[in-house]
PDB file of C-alpha atoms in Angstrom:
ATOM      1  CA  UNK A 403      20.086 -38.286   9.366  1.00 53.00           C
ATOM      2  CA  UNK A 404      20.969 -34.562   9.644  1.00 65.00           C
ATOM      3  CA  UNK A 405      18.839 -31.537   8.925  1.00 71.00           C
ATOM      4  CA  UNK A 406      18.607 -30.298   5.350  1.00 69.00           C
ATOM      5  CA  UNK A 407      18.004 -26.825   3.995  1.00 70.00           C
ATOM      6  CA  UNK A 408      14.401 -26.218   3.006  1.00 67.00           C
ATOM      7  CA  UNK A 409      14.489 -25.251  -0.668  1.00 67.00           C
ATOM      8  CA  UNK A 410      12.273 -22.810  -2.516  1.00 60.00           C
ATOM      9  CA  UNK A 411      10.268 -25.631  -4.082  1.00 63.00           C
ATOM     10  CA  UNK A 412       9.803 -27.422  -0.755  1.00 60.00           C
ATOM     11  CA  UNK A 413       8.288 -24.260   0.720  1.00 61.00           C
ATOM     12  CA  UNK A 414       5.579 -24.103  -1.941  1.00 71.00           C
ATOM     13  CA  UNK A 415       2.709 -21.872  -0.859  1.00 73.00           C
ATOM     14  CA  UNK A 416       4.756 -20.061   1.819  1.00 85.00           C
ATOM     15  CA  UNK A 417       6.774 -17.777  -0.475  1.00 89.00           C
ATOM     16  CA  UNK A 418       7.100 -14.038  -0.068  1.00 94.00           C
ATOM     17  CA  UNK A 419       8.041 -12.512  -3.399  1.00 93.00           C
ATOM     18  CA  UNK A 420       9.432  -8.967  -3.452  1.00 95.00           C
ATOM     19  CA  UNK A 421      10.342  -6.830  -6.458  1.00 95.00           C
ATOM     20  CA  UNK A 422      13.271  -4.694  -5.341  1.00 94.00           C
ATOM     21  CA  UNK A 423      12.818  -0.933  -5.329  1.00 93.00           C
ATOM     22  CA  UNK A 424      15.439   1.788  -5.441  1.00 91.00           C
ATOM     23  CA  UNK A 425      15.308   2.149  -1.645  1.00 89.00           C
ATOM     24  CA  UNK A 426      15.765  -1.621  -1.180  1.00 90.00           C
ATOM     25  CA  UNK A 427      19.068  -1.555  -3.032  1.00 89.00           C
ATOM     26  CA  UNK A 428      20.546   1.904  -2.479  1.00 83.00           C
ATOM     27  CA  UNK A 429      19.241   4.435  -0.065  1.00 72.00           C
ATOM     28  CA  UNK A 430      18.422   2.561   3.112  1.00 82.00           C
ATOM     29  CA  UNK A 431      19.567  -0.254   5.354  1.00 91.00           C
ATOM     30  CA  UNK A 432      16.229  -2.043   5.026  1.00 94.00           C
ATOM     31  CA  UNK A 433      13.938  -3.960   2.753  1.00 95.00           C
ATOM     32  CA  UNK A 434      10.201  -3.683   3.348  1.00 94.00           C
ATOM     33  CA  UNK A 435       7.928  -6.718   3.433  1.00 95.00           C
ATOM     34  CA  UNK A 436       4.193  -5.964   3.408  1.00 96.00           C
ATOM     35  CA  UNK A 437       2.318  -6.706   6.621  1.00 95.00           C
ATOM     36  CA  UNK A 438      -0.161  -9.019   4.879  1.00 96.00           C
ATOM     37  CA  UNK A 439       2.607 -11.261   3.585  1.00 95.00           C
ATOM     38  CA  UNK A 440       4.420 -11.512   6.916  1.00 95.00           C
ATOM     39  CA  UNK A 441       1.211 -12.286   8.770  1.00 93.00           C
ATOM     40  CA  UNK A 442       0.106 -14.894   6.210  1.00 93.00           C
ATOM     41  CA  UNK A 443       3.437 -16.535   5.347  1.00 92.00           C
ATOM     42  CA  UNK A 444       5.662 -16.208   8.438  1.00 92.00           C
ATOM     43  CA  UNK A 445       3.514 -15.823  11.535  1.00 92.00           C
ATOM     44  CA  UNK A 446       1.777 -19.210  11.157  1.00 91.00           C
ATOM     45  CA  UNK A 447       5.209 -20.868  11.101  1.00 89.00           C
ATOM     46  CA  UNK A 448       6.643 -18.800  13.966  1.00 90.00           C
ATOM     47  CA  UNK A 449       4.109 -19.499  16.658  1.00 86.00           C
ATOM     48  CA  UNK A 450       2.014 -17.173  18.787  1.00 88.00           C
ATOM     49  CA  UNK A 451       4.655 -15.940  21.229  1.00 87.00           C
ATOM     50  CA  UNK A 452       7.214 -14.851  18.631  1.00 87.00           C
ATOM     51  CA  UNK A 453       4.598 -13.334  16.326  1.00 88.00           C
ATOM     52  CA  UNK A 454       2.851 -11.426  19.115  1.00 87.00           C
ATOM     53  CA  UNK A 455       6.167 -10.091  20.390  1.00 85.00           C
ATOM     54  CA  UNK A 456       6.909  -8.516  17.039  1.00 87.00           C
ATOM     55  CA  UNK A 457       3.612  -6.634  17.157  1.00 85.00           C
ATOM     56  CA  UNK A 458       4.538  -4.847  20.386  1.00 85.00           C
ATOM     57  CA  UNK A 459       5.577  -1.179  19.998  1.00 83.00           C
ATOM     58  CA  UNK A 460       9.336  -0.698  19.480  1.00 86.00           C
ATOM     59  CA  UNK A 461      10.003  -4.420  19.475  1.00 91.00           C
ATOM     60  CA  UNK A 462      12.030  -6.404  16.969  1.00 94.00           C
ATOM     61  CA  UNK A 463      13.023  -9.981  16.253  1.00 93.00           C
ATOM     62  CA  UNK A 464      16.501 -11.013  15.256  1.00 95.00           C
ATOM     63  CA  UNK A 465      16.262 -13.192  12.163  1.00 95.00           C
ATOM     64  CA  UNK A 466      18.942 -15.200  10.422  1.00 96.00           C
ATOM     65  CA  UNK A 467      18.663 -14.361   6.719  1.00 96.00           C
ATOM     66  CA  UNK A 468      20.153 -17.179   4.648  1.00 95.00           C
ATOM     67  CA  UNK A 469      20.996 -16.729   0.994  1.00 94.00           C
ATOM     68  CA  UNK A 470      20.243 -20.122  -0.469  1.00 90.00           C
ATOM     69  CA  UNK A 471      22.594 -19.881  -3.466  1.00 88.00           C
ATOM     70  CA  UNK A 472      25.733 -18.593  -1.708  1.00 90.00           C
ATOM     71  CA  UNK A 473      25.040 -20.306   1.630  1.00 92.00           C
ATOM     72  CA  UNK A 474      25.774 -17.011   3.464  1.00 92.00           C
ATOM     73  CA  UNK A 475      23.825 -16.105   6.594  1.00 95.00           C
ATOM     74  CA  UNK A 476      23.330 -12.500   7.714  1.00 95.00           C
ATOM     75  CA  UNK A 477      21.708 -11.472  11.000  1.00 96.00           C
ATOM     76  CA  UNK A 478      18.998  -8.846  10.498  1.00 96.00           C
ATOM     77  CA  UNK A 479      16.466  -7.233  12.797  1.00 96.00           C
ATOM     78  CA  UNK A 480      12.825  -7.441  11.724  1.00 96.00           C
ATOM     79  CA  UNK A 481      10.754  -4.535  12.985  1.00 95.00           C
ATOM     80  CA  UNK A 482       7.277  -3.240  12.268  1.00 94.00           C
ATOM     81  CA  UNK A 483       7.184   0.269  10.789  1.00 93.00           C
ATOM     82  CA  UNK A 484       4.657   3.062  11.324  1.00 92.00           C
ATOM     83  CA  UNK A 485       2.493   1.705   8.471  1.00 93.00           C
ATOM     84  CA  UNK A 486       2.355  -1.804   9.932  1.00 93.00           C
ATOM     85  CA  UNK A 487       4.710  -3.264   7.324  1.00 94.00           C
ATOM     86  CA  UNK A 488       7.870  -5.075   8.360  1.00 95.00           C
ATOM     87  CA  UNK A 489      11.428  -4.013   7.630  1.00 95.00           C
ATOM     88  CA  UNK A 490      14.552  -6.127   7.697  1.00 96.00           C
ATOM     89  CA  UNK A 491      17.229  -3.853   9.181  1.00 95.00           C
ATOM     90  CA  UNK A 492      20.750  -4.842   8.155  1.00 94.00           C
ATOM     91  CA  UNK A 493      19.729  -5.806   4.622  1.00 94.00           C
ATOM     92  CA  UNK A 494      21.949  -3.230   2.850  1.00 90.00           C
ATOM     93  CA  UNK A 495      25.077  -5.390   2.713  1.00 87.00           C
ATOM     94  CA  UNK A 496      23.279  -8.068   0.708  1.00 89.00           C
ATOM     95  CA  UNK A 497      22.279  -6.116  -2.431  1.00 88.00           C
ATOM     96  CA  UNK A 498      25.733  -4.516  -2.595  1.00 83.00           C
ATOM     97  CA  UNK A 499      27.511  -7.886  -2.468  1.00 86.00           C
ATOM     98  CA  UNK A 500      25.175  -9.431  -5.033  1.00 87.00           C
ATOM     99  CA  UNK A 501      24.829  -6.391  -7.316  1.00 88.00           C
ATOM    100  CA  UNK A 502      21.044  -6.513  -7.145  1.00 91.00           C
ATOM    101  CA  UNK A 503      19.234  -3.950  -9.269  1.00 91.00           C
ATOM    102  CA  UNK A 504      15.914  -2.184  -9.122  1.00 92.00           C
ATOM    103  CA  UNK A 505      13.311  -4.568 -10.533  1.00 93.00           C
ATOM    104  CA  UNK A 506      15.110  -7.775  -9.552  1.00 94.00           C
ATOM    105  CA  UNK A 507      12.754 -10.200  -7.834  1.00 94.00           C
ATOM    106  CA  UNK A 508      13.762 -12.017  -4.669  1.00 94.00           C
ATOM    107  CA  UNK A 509      11.808 -14.685  -2.870  1.00 94.00           C
ATOM    108  CA  UNK A 510      11.826 -15.348   0.877  1.00 95.00           C
ATOM    109  CA  UNK A 511      10.603 -18.441   2.726  1.00 92.00           C
ATOM    110  CA  UNK A 512      10.852 -19.750   6.261  1.00 92.00           C
ATOM    111  CA  UNK A 513      13.182 -22.708   6.803  1.00 89.00           C
ATOM    112  CA  UNK A 514      11.578 -24.567   9.687  1.00 86.00           C
ATOM    113  CA  UNK A 515      14.503 -26.989   9.921  1.00 87.00           C
ATOM    114  CA  UNK A 516      16.946 -24.213  10.847  1.00 90.00           C
ATOM    115  CA  UNK A 517      14.585 -21.502  12.093  1.00 91.00           C
ATOM    116  CA  UNK A 518      15.751 -18.922   9.571  1.00 92.00           C
ATOM    117  CA  UNK A 519      14.460 -16.880   6.668  1.00 95.00           C
ATOM    118  CA  UNK A 520      15.887 -18.199   3.400  1.00 94.00           C
ATOM    119  CA  UNK A 521      15.968 -16.136   0.231  1.00 95.00           C
ATOM    120  CA  UNK A 522      17.229 -16.244  -3.319  1.00 92.00           C
ATOM    121  CA  UNK A 523      17.171 -14.192  -6.475  1.00 92.00           C
ATOM    122  CA  UNK A 524      14.182 -15.382  -8.464  1.00 89.00           C
ATOM    123  CA  UNK A 525      14.344 -13.128 -11.510  1.00 91.00           C
ATOM    124  CA  UNK A 526      16.830 -10.591 -12.841  1.00 90.00           C
ATOM    125  CA  UNK A 527      15.348  -7.331 -14.078  1.00 87.00           C
ATOM    126  CA  UNK A 528      15.889  -6.683 -17.730  1.00 78.00           C
ATOM    127  CA  UNK A 529      16.397  -3.264 -19.246  1.00 52.00           C
ATOM    128  CA  UNK A 530      12.753  -3.010 -20.281  1.00 45.00           C
ATOM    129  CA  UNK A 531      11.725  -3.105 -16.620  1.00 44.00           C
ATOM    130  CA  UNK A 532      14.041  -0.217 -15.788  1.00 40.00           C
ATOM    131  CA  UNK A 533      12.679   2.306 -18.313  1.00 38.00           C
TER     132      UNK A 533
END
């Protein structure tokens, strides 16, 4: 039997939920994921060596970012910023292709079967969120 994608519901308890900001969708090539979420939701699944390597100054980890709905994979570089948070560099092509807006909510989770970071749009912002 072959490997199967780990779905959002199968990853219960390991979700990282992000509400998109203006900079996540327009002005930069990155999306920021808070340090606390990465350390709690990804590092335990990555193992000590990979996690520790990402904490080294000027280091990064290449991560396969898999959009669960479209089945498209994009390679991004995860790097710690000066505040200790983590940025996914190379993210900018995704919101443009999907027409994400400020206030949309995306959810990330680690797919241990394929060793990649899955994500999907969880909630579309409505006009009341944007005012």
